[in-house]
PDB file of C-alpha atoms in Angstrom:
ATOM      1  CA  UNK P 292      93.533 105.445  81.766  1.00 71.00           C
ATOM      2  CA  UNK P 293      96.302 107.578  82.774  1.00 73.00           C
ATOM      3  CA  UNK P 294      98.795 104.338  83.046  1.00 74.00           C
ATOM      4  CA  UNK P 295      97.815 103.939  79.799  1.00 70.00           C
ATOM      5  CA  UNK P 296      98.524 106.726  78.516  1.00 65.00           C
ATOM      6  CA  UNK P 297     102.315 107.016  80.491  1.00 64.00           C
ATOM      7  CA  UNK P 298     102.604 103.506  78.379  1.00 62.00           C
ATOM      8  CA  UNK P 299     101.987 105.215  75.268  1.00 61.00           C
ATOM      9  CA  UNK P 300     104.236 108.266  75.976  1.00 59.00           C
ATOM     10  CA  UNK P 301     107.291 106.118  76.557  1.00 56.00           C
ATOM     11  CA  UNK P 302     106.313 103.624  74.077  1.00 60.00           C
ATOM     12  CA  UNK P 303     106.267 106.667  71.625  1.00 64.00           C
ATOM     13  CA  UNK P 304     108.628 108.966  72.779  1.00 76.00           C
ATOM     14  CA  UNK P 305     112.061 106.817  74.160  1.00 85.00           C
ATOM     15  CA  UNK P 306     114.879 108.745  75.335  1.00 88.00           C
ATOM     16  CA  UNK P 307     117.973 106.705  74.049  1.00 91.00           C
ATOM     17  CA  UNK P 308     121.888 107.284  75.156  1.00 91.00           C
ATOM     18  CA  UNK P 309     123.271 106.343  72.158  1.00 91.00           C
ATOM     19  CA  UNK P 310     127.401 107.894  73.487  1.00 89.00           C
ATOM     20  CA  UNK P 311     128.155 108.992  76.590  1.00 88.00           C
ATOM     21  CA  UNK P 312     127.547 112.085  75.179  1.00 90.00           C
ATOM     22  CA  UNK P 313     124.769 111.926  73.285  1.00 93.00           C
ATOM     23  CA  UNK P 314     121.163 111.056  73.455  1.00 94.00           C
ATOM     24  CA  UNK P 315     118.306 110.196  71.019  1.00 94.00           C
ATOM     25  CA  UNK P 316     114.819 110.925  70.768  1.00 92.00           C
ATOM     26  CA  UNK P 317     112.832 109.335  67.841  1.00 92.00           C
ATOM     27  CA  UNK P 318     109.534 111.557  68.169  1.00 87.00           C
ATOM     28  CA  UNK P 319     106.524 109.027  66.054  1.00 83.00           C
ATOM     29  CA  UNK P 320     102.706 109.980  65.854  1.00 79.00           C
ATOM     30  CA  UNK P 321     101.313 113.332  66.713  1.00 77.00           C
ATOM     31  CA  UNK P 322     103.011 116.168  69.084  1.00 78.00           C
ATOM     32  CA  UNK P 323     100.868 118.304  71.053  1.00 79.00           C
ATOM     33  CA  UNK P 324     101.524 120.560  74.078  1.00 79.00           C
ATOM     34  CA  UNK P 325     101.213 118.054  76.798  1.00 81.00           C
ATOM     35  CA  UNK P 326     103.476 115.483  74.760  1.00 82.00           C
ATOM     36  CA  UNK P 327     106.111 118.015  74.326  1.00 82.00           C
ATOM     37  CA  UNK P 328     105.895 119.524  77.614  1.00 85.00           C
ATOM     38  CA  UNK P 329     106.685 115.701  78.719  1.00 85.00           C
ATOM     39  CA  UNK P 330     109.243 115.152  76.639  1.00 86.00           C
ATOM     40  CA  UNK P 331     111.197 118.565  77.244  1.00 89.00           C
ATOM     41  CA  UNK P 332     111.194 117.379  81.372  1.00 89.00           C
ATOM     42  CA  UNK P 333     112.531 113.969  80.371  1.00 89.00           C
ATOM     43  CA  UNK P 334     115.193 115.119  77.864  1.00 91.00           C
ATOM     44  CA  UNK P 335     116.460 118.115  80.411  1.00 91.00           C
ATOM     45  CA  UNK P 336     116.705 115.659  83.526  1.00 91.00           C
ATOM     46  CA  UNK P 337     118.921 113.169  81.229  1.00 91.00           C
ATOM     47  CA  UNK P 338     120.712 115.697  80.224  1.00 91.00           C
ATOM     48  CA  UNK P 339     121.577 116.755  83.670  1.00 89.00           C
ATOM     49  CA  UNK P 340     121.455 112.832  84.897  1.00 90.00           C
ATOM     50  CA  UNK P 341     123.953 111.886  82.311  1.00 89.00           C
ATOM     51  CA  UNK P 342     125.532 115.199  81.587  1.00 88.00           C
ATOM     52  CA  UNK P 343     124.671 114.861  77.990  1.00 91.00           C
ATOM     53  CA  UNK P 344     126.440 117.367  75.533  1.00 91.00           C
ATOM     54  CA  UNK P 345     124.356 116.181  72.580  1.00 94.00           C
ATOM     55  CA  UNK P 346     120.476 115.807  71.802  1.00 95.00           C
ATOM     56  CA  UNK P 347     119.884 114.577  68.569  1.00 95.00           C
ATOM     57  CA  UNK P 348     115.719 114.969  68.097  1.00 93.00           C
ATOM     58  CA  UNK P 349     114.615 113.064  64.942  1.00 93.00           C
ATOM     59  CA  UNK P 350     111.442 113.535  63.441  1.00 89.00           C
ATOM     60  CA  UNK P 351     110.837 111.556  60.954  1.00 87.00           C
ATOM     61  CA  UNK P 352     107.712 109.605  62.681  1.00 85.00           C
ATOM     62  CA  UNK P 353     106.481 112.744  62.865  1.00 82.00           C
ATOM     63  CA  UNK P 354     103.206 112.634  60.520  1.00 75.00           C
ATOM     64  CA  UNK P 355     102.106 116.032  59.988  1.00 79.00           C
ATOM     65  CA  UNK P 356     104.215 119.654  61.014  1.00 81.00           C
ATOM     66  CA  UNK P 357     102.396 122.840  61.740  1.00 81.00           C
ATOM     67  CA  UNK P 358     103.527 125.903  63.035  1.00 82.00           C
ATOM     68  CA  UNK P 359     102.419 124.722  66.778  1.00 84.00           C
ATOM     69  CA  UNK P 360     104.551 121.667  66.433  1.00 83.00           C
ATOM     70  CA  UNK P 361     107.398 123.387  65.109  1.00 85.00           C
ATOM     71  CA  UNK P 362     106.803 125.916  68.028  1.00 85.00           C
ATOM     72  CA  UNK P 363     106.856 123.163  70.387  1.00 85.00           C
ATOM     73  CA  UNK P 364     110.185 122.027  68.474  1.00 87.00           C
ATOM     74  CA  UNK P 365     112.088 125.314  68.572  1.00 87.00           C
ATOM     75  CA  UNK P 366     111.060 125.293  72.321  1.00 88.00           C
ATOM     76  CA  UNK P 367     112.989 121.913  72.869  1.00 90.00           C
ATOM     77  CA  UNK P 368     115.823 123.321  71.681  1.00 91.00           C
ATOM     78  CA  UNK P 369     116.000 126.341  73.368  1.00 90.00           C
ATOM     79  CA  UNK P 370     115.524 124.763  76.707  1.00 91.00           C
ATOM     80  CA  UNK P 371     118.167 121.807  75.820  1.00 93.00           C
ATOM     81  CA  UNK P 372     120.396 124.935  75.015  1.00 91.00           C
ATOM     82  CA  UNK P 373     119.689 126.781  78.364  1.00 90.00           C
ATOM     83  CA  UNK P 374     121.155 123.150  79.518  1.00 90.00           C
ATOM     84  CA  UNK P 375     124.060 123.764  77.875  1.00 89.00           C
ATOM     85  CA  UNK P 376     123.758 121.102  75.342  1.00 92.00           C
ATOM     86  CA  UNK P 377     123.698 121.223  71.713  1.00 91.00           C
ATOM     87  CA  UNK P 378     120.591 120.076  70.065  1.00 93.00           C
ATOM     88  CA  UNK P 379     120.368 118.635  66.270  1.00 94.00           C
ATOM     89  CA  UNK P 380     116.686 117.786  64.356  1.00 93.00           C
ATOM     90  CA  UNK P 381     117.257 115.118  62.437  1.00 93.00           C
ATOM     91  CA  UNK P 382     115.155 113.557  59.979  1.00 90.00           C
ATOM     92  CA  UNK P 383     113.565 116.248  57.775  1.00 87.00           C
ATOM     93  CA  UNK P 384     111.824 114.987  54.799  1.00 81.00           C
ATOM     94  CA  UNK P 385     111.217 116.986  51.557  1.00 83.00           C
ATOM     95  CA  UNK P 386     107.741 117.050  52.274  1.00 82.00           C
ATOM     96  CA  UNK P 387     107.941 118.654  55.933  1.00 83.00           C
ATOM     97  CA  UNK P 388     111.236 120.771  54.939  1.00 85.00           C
ATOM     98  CA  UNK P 389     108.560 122.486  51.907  1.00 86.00           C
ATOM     99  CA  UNK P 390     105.963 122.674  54.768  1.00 84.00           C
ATOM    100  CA  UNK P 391     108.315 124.248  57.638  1.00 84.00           C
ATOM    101  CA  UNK P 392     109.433 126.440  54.589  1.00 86.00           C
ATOM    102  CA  UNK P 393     105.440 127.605  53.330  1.00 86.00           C
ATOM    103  CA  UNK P 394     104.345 127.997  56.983  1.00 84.00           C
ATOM    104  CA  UNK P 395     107.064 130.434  57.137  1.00 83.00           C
ATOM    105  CA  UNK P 396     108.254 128.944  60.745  1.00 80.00           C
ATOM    106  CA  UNK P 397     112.065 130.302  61.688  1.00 78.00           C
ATOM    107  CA  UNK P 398     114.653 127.599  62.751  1.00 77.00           C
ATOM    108  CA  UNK P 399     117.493 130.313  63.036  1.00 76.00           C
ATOM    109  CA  UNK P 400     119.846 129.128  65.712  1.00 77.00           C
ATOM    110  CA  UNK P 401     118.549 125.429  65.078  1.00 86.00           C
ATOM    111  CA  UNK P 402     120.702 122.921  63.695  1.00 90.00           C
ATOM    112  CA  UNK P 403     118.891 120.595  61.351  1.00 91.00           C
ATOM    113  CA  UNK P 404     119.926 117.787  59.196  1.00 91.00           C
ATOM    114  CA  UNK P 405     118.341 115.489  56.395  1.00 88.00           C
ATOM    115  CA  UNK P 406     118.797 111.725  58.118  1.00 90.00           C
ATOM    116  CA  UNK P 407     119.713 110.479  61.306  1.00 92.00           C
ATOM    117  CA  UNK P 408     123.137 109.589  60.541  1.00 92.00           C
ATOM    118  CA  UNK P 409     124.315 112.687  58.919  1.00 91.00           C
ATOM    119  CA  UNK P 410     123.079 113.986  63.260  1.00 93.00           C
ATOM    120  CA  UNK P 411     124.926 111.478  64.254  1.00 92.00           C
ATOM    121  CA  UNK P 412     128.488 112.238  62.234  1.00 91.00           C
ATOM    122  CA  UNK P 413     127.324 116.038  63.316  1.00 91.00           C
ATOM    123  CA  UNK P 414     127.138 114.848  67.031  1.00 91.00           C
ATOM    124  CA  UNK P 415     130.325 112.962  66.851  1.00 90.00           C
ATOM    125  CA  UNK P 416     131.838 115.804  64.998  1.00 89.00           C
ATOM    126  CA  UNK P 417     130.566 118.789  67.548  1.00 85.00           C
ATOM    127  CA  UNK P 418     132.556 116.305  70.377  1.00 84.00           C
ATOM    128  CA  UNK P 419     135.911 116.092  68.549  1.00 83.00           C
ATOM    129  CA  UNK P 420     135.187 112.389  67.447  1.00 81.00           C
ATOM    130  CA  UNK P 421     134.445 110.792  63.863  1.00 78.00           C
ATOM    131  CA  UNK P 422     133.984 107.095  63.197  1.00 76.00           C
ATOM    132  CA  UNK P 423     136.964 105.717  61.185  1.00 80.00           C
ATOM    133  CA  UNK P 424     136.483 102.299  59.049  1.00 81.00           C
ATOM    134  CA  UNK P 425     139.140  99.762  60.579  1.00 84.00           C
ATOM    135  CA  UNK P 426     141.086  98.553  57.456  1.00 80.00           C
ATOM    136  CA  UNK P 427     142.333  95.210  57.523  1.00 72.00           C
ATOM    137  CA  UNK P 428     145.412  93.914  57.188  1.00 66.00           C
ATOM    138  CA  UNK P 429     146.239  90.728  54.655  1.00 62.00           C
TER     139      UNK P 429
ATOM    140  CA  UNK Y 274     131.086 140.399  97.930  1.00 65.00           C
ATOM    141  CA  UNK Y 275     129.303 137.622  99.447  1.00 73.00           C
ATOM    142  CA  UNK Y 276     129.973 135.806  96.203  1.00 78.00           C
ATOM    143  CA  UNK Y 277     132.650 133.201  95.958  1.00 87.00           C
ATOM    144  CA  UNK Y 278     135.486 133.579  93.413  1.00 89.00           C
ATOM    145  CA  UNK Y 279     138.794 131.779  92.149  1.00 89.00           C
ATOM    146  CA  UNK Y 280     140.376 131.015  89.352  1.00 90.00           C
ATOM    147  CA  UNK Y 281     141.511 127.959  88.191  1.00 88.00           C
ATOM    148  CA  UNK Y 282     143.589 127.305  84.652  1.00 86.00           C
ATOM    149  CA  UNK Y 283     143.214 130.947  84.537  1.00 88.00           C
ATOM    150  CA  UNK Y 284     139.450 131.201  84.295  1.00 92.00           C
ATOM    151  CA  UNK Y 285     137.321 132.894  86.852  1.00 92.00           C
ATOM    152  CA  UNK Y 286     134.968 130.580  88.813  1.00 93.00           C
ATOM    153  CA  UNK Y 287     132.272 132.923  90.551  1.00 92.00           C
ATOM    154  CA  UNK Y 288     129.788 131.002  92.619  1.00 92.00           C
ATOM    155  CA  UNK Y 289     127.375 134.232  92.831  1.00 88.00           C
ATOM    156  CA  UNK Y 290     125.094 135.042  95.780  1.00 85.00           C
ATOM    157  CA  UNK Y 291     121.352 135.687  95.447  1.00 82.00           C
ATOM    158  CA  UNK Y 292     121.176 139.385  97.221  1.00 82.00           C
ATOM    159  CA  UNK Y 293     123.990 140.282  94.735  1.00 84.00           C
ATOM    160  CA  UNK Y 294     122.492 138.668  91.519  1.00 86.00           C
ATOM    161  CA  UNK Y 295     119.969 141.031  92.354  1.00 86.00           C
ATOM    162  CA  UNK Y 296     122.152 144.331  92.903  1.00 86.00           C
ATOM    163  CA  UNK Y 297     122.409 146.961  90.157  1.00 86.00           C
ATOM    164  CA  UNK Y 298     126.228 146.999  90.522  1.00 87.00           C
ATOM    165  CA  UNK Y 299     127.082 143.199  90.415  1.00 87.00           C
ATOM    166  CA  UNK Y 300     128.167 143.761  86.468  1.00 88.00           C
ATOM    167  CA  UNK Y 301     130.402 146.475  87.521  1.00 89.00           C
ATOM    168  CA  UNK Y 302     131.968 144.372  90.618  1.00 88.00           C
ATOM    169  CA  UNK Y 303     132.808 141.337  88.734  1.00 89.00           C
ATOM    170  CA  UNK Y 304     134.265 143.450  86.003  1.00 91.00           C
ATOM    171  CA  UNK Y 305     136.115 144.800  88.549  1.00 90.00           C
ATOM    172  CA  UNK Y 306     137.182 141.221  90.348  1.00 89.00           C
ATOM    173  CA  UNK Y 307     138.024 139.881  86.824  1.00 90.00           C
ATOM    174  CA  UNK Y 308     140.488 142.914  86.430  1.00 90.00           C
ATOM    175  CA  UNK Y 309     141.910 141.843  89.433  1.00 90.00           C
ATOM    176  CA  UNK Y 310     142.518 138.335  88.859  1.00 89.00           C
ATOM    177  CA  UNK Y 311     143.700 138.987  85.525  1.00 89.00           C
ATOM    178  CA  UNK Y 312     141.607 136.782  83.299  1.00 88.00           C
ATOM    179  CA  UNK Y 313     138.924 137.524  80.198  1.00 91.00           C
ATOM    180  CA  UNK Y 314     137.229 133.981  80.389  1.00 93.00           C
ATOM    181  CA  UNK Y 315     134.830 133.420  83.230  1.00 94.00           C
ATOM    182  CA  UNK Y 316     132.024 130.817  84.603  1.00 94.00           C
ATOM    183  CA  UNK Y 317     129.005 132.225  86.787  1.00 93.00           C
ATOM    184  CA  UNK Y 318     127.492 129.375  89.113  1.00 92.00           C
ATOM    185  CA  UNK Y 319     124.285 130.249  89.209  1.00 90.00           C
ATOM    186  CA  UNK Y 320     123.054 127.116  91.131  1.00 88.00           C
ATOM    187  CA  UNK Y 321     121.746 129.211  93.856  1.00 86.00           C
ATOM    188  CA  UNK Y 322     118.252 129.994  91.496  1.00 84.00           C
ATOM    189  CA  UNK Y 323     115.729 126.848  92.188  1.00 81.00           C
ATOM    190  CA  UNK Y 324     113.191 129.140  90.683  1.00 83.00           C
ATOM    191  CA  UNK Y 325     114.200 130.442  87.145  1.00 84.00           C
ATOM    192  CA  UNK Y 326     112.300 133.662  85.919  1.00 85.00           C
ATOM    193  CA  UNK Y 327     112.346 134.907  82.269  1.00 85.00           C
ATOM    194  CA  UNK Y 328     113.745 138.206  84.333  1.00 87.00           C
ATOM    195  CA  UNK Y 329     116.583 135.947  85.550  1.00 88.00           C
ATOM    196  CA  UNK Y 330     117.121 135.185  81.644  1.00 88.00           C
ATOM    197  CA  UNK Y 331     117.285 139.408  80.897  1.00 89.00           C
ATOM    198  CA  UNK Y 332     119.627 139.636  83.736  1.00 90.00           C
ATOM    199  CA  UNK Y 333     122.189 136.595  82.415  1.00 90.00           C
ATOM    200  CA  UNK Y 334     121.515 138.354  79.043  1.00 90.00           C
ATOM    201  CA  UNK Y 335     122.730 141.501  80.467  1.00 91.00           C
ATOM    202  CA  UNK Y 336     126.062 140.296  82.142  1.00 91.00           C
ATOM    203  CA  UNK Y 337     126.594 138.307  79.134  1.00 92.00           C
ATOM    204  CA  UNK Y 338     126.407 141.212  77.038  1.00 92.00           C
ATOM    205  CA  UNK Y 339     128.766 143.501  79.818  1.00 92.00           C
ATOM    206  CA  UNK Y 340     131.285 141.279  79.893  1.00 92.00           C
ATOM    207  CA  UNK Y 341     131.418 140.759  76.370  1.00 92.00           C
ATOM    208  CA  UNK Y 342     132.280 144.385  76.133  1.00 91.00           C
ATOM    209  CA  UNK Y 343     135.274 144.014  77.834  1.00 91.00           C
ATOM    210  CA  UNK Y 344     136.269 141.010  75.243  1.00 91.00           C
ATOM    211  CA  UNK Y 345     135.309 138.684  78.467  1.00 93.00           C
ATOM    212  CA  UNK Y 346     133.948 135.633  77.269  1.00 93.00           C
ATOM    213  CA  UNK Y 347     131.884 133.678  79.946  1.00 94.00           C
ATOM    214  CA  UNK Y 348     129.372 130.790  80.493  1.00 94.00           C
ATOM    215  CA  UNK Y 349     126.792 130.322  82.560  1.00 93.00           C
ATOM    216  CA  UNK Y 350     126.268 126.915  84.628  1.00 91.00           C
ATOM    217  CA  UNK Y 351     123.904 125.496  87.072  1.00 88.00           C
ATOM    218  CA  UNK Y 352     120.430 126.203  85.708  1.00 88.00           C
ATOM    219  CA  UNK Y 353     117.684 124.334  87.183  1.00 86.00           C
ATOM    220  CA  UNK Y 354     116.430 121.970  84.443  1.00 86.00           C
ATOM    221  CA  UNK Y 355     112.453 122.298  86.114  1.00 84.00           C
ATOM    222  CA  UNK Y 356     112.459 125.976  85.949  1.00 84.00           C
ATOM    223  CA  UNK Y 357     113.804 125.747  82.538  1.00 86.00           C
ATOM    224  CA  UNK Y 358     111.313 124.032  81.589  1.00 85.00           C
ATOM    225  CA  UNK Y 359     108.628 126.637  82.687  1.00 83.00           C
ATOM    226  CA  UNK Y 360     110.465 129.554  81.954  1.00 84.00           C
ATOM    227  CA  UNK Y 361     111.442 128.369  78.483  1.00 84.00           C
ATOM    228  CA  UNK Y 362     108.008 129.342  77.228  1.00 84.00           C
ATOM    229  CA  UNK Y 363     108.339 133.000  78.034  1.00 84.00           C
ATOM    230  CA  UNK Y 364     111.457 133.433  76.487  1.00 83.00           C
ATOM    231  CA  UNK Y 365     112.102 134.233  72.766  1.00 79.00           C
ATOM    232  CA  UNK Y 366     115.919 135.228  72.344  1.00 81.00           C
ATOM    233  CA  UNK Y 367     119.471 134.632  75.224  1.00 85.00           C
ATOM    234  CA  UNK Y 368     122.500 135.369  73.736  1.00 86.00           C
ATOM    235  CA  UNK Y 369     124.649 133.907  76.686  1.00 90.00           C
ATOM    236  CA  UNK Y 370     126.407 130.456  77.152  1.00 91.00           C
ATOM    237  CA  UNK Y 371     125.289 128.144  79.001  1.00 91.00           C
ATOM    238  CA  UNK Y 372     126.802 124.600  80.488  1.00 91.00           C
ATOM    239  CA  UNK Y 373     125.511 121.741  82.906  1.00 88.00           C
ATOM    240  CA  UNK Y 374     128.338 121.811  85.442  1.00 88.00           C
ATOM    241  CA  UNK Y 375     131.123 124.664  86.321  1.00 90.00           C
ATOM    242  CA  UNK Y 376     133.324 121.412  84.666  1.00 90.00           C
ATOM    243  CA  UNK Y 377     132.039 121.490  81.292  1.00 89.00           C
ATOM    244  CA  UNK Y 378     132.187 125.330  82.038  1.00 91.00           C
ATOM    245  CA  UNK Y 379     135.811 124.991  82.380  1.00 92.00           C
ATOM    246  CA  UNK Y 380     136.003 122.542  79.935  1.00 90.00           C
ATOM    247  CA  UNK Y 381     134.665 124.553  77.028  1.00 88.00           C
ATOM    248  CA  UNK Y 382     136.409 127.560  78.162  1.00 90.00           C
ATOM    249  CA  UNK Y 383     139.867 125.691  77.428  1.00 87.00           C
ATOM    250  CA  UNK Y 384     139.038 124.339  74.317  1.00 78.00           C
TER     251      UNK Y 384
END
C-alpha cells in the first residue's frame, strides 16, 4: 500500500530540470498536507543537489484551489526562497485566479504567471538569458 | 571572534560560530569587522545550524535589518534544506536574502 502510494506521488508530482538552472514541477490531482509536505522535501533537496536558482511550480492539473491549498502553495515558496531560489506559479486559470481572488488568499511576494511558458521566458529572464529565434540565411 | 572572516572581490565572507550567533553583541561586532575591512556587501555562512528554529529566522531577520541600517546589504547562505522544511510552517514574514552556497552569495552580490 505504501509503495503504491510513493508510485502515485512521483507519478503525480515529477520534479523536472528543465536548465541547469531551473526546475519544474507540474502539480495534477488533489494537494493535501502530506502531498505538499512531500513535495516541499523533494523540491528543496534538488535545489540544493543541483543548485537550482529557479522553481517554476505549475498548477494547472490542479482541480480545485482552497485557501488550504493555496496555504500549502505560499508555503512552497517561502521555503524555496529560504533556499535562495526564486519561485514562479505558473499556470493560473481564470477560474482559479477568480477563486484565489473570492477566497481572499494573499500571494504578496509570490510571483505568478498565466501559462507555463510566459514562467519559463520569466525564468530565463530572472537568469540573464532569453531564447532568440535563429534566422536563416538564403 | 571565533567566527571566520575575509573578504574576497570586496565582499565580506563571515563563516559565523554558534556561541556567537547566539550573543547579544554579534550585530554590533560584525558592524564593527565590516568597518574594518571596508566593505557594505556581506555573506553570513550560516552552515553551522543543522537544526533551524523560527527563532533562528527572528535572529537572521534582525541582522538583516542592522546591517541594512548601515546601507550594508548582505545574504544569508547555508540553510539546512530539512529544517527548512519544518521551520517553514512557523514562519509568516523574513525580510533577509538568502542563497544556496557562499558562491551564489558572492555571485549575486556582484551582479
Amino acid at each position: 500500500m505504501q509503495a503504491q502510494n510513493d508510485m502515485t506521488f512521483n507519478i503525480s508530482i515529477p520534479v523536472l530540470e528543465i536548465s541547469d538552472y531551473a526546475i519544474l514541477v507540474p502539480m495534477i490531482g488533489m494537494l493535501d498536507s502530506s502531498r505538499t509536505q512531500k513535495l516541499m522535501e523533494e523540491i528543496l533537496m534538488t535545489i540544493k543537489r543541483n543548485s537550482v536558482k529557479v522553481v517554476i511550480i505549475d498548477i494547472l492539473g490542479i482541480v480545485t484551489i482552497d485557501s488550504a491549498v493555496a496555504a500549502h502553495l505560499i508555503k512552497v515558496t517561502k521555503a524555496t526562497k529560504l533556499m535562495g531560489a526564486d519561485a514562479i506559479i505558473s499556470g493560473i486559470s481564470p477560474v482559479i485566479a477568480q477563486t484565489i481572488v473570492n477566497l481572499g488568499v494573499i500571494l504578496e511576494g509570490v510571483v505568478t504567471t498565466g501559462n507555463l511558458k510566459d514562467a519559463i521566458k520569466l525564468a530565463d529572464k530572472k537568469m540573464g538569458m532569453s531564447l532568440v529565434e535563429i534566422v536563416k540565411q538564403s | 571572534m571565533n567566527s571566520s572572516i575575509f573578504k574576497l572581490d570586496g565582499i565580506c565572507v563571515v563563516t559565523i560560530s554558534e556561541d556567537e550567533f547566539y550573543d547579544d553583541d554579534i550585530g554590533m561586532n560584525l558592524l564593527q569587522s565590516f568597518k574594518e575591512y571596508r566593505s557594505n556587501k556581506v555573506v553570513i555562512d550560516i552552515s553551522f545550524l543543522k537544526f533551524l528554529q523560527s527563532a533562528d529566522i527572528t535572529r537572521m531577520d534582525y541582522l538583516s535589518k542592522l546591517f541594512g541600517l548601515n546601507n550594508i546589504k548582505s545574504i544569508f547562505c547555508g540553510l539546512n534544506e530539512r529544517s527548512i522544511c519544518t521551520v517553514v510552517h512557523f514562519i509568516d514574514n523574513f525580510s533577509f536574502k538568502t542563497a544556496i552556497s557562499v558562491d551564489a552569495a558572492i555571485d549575486d552580490l556582484k551582479n
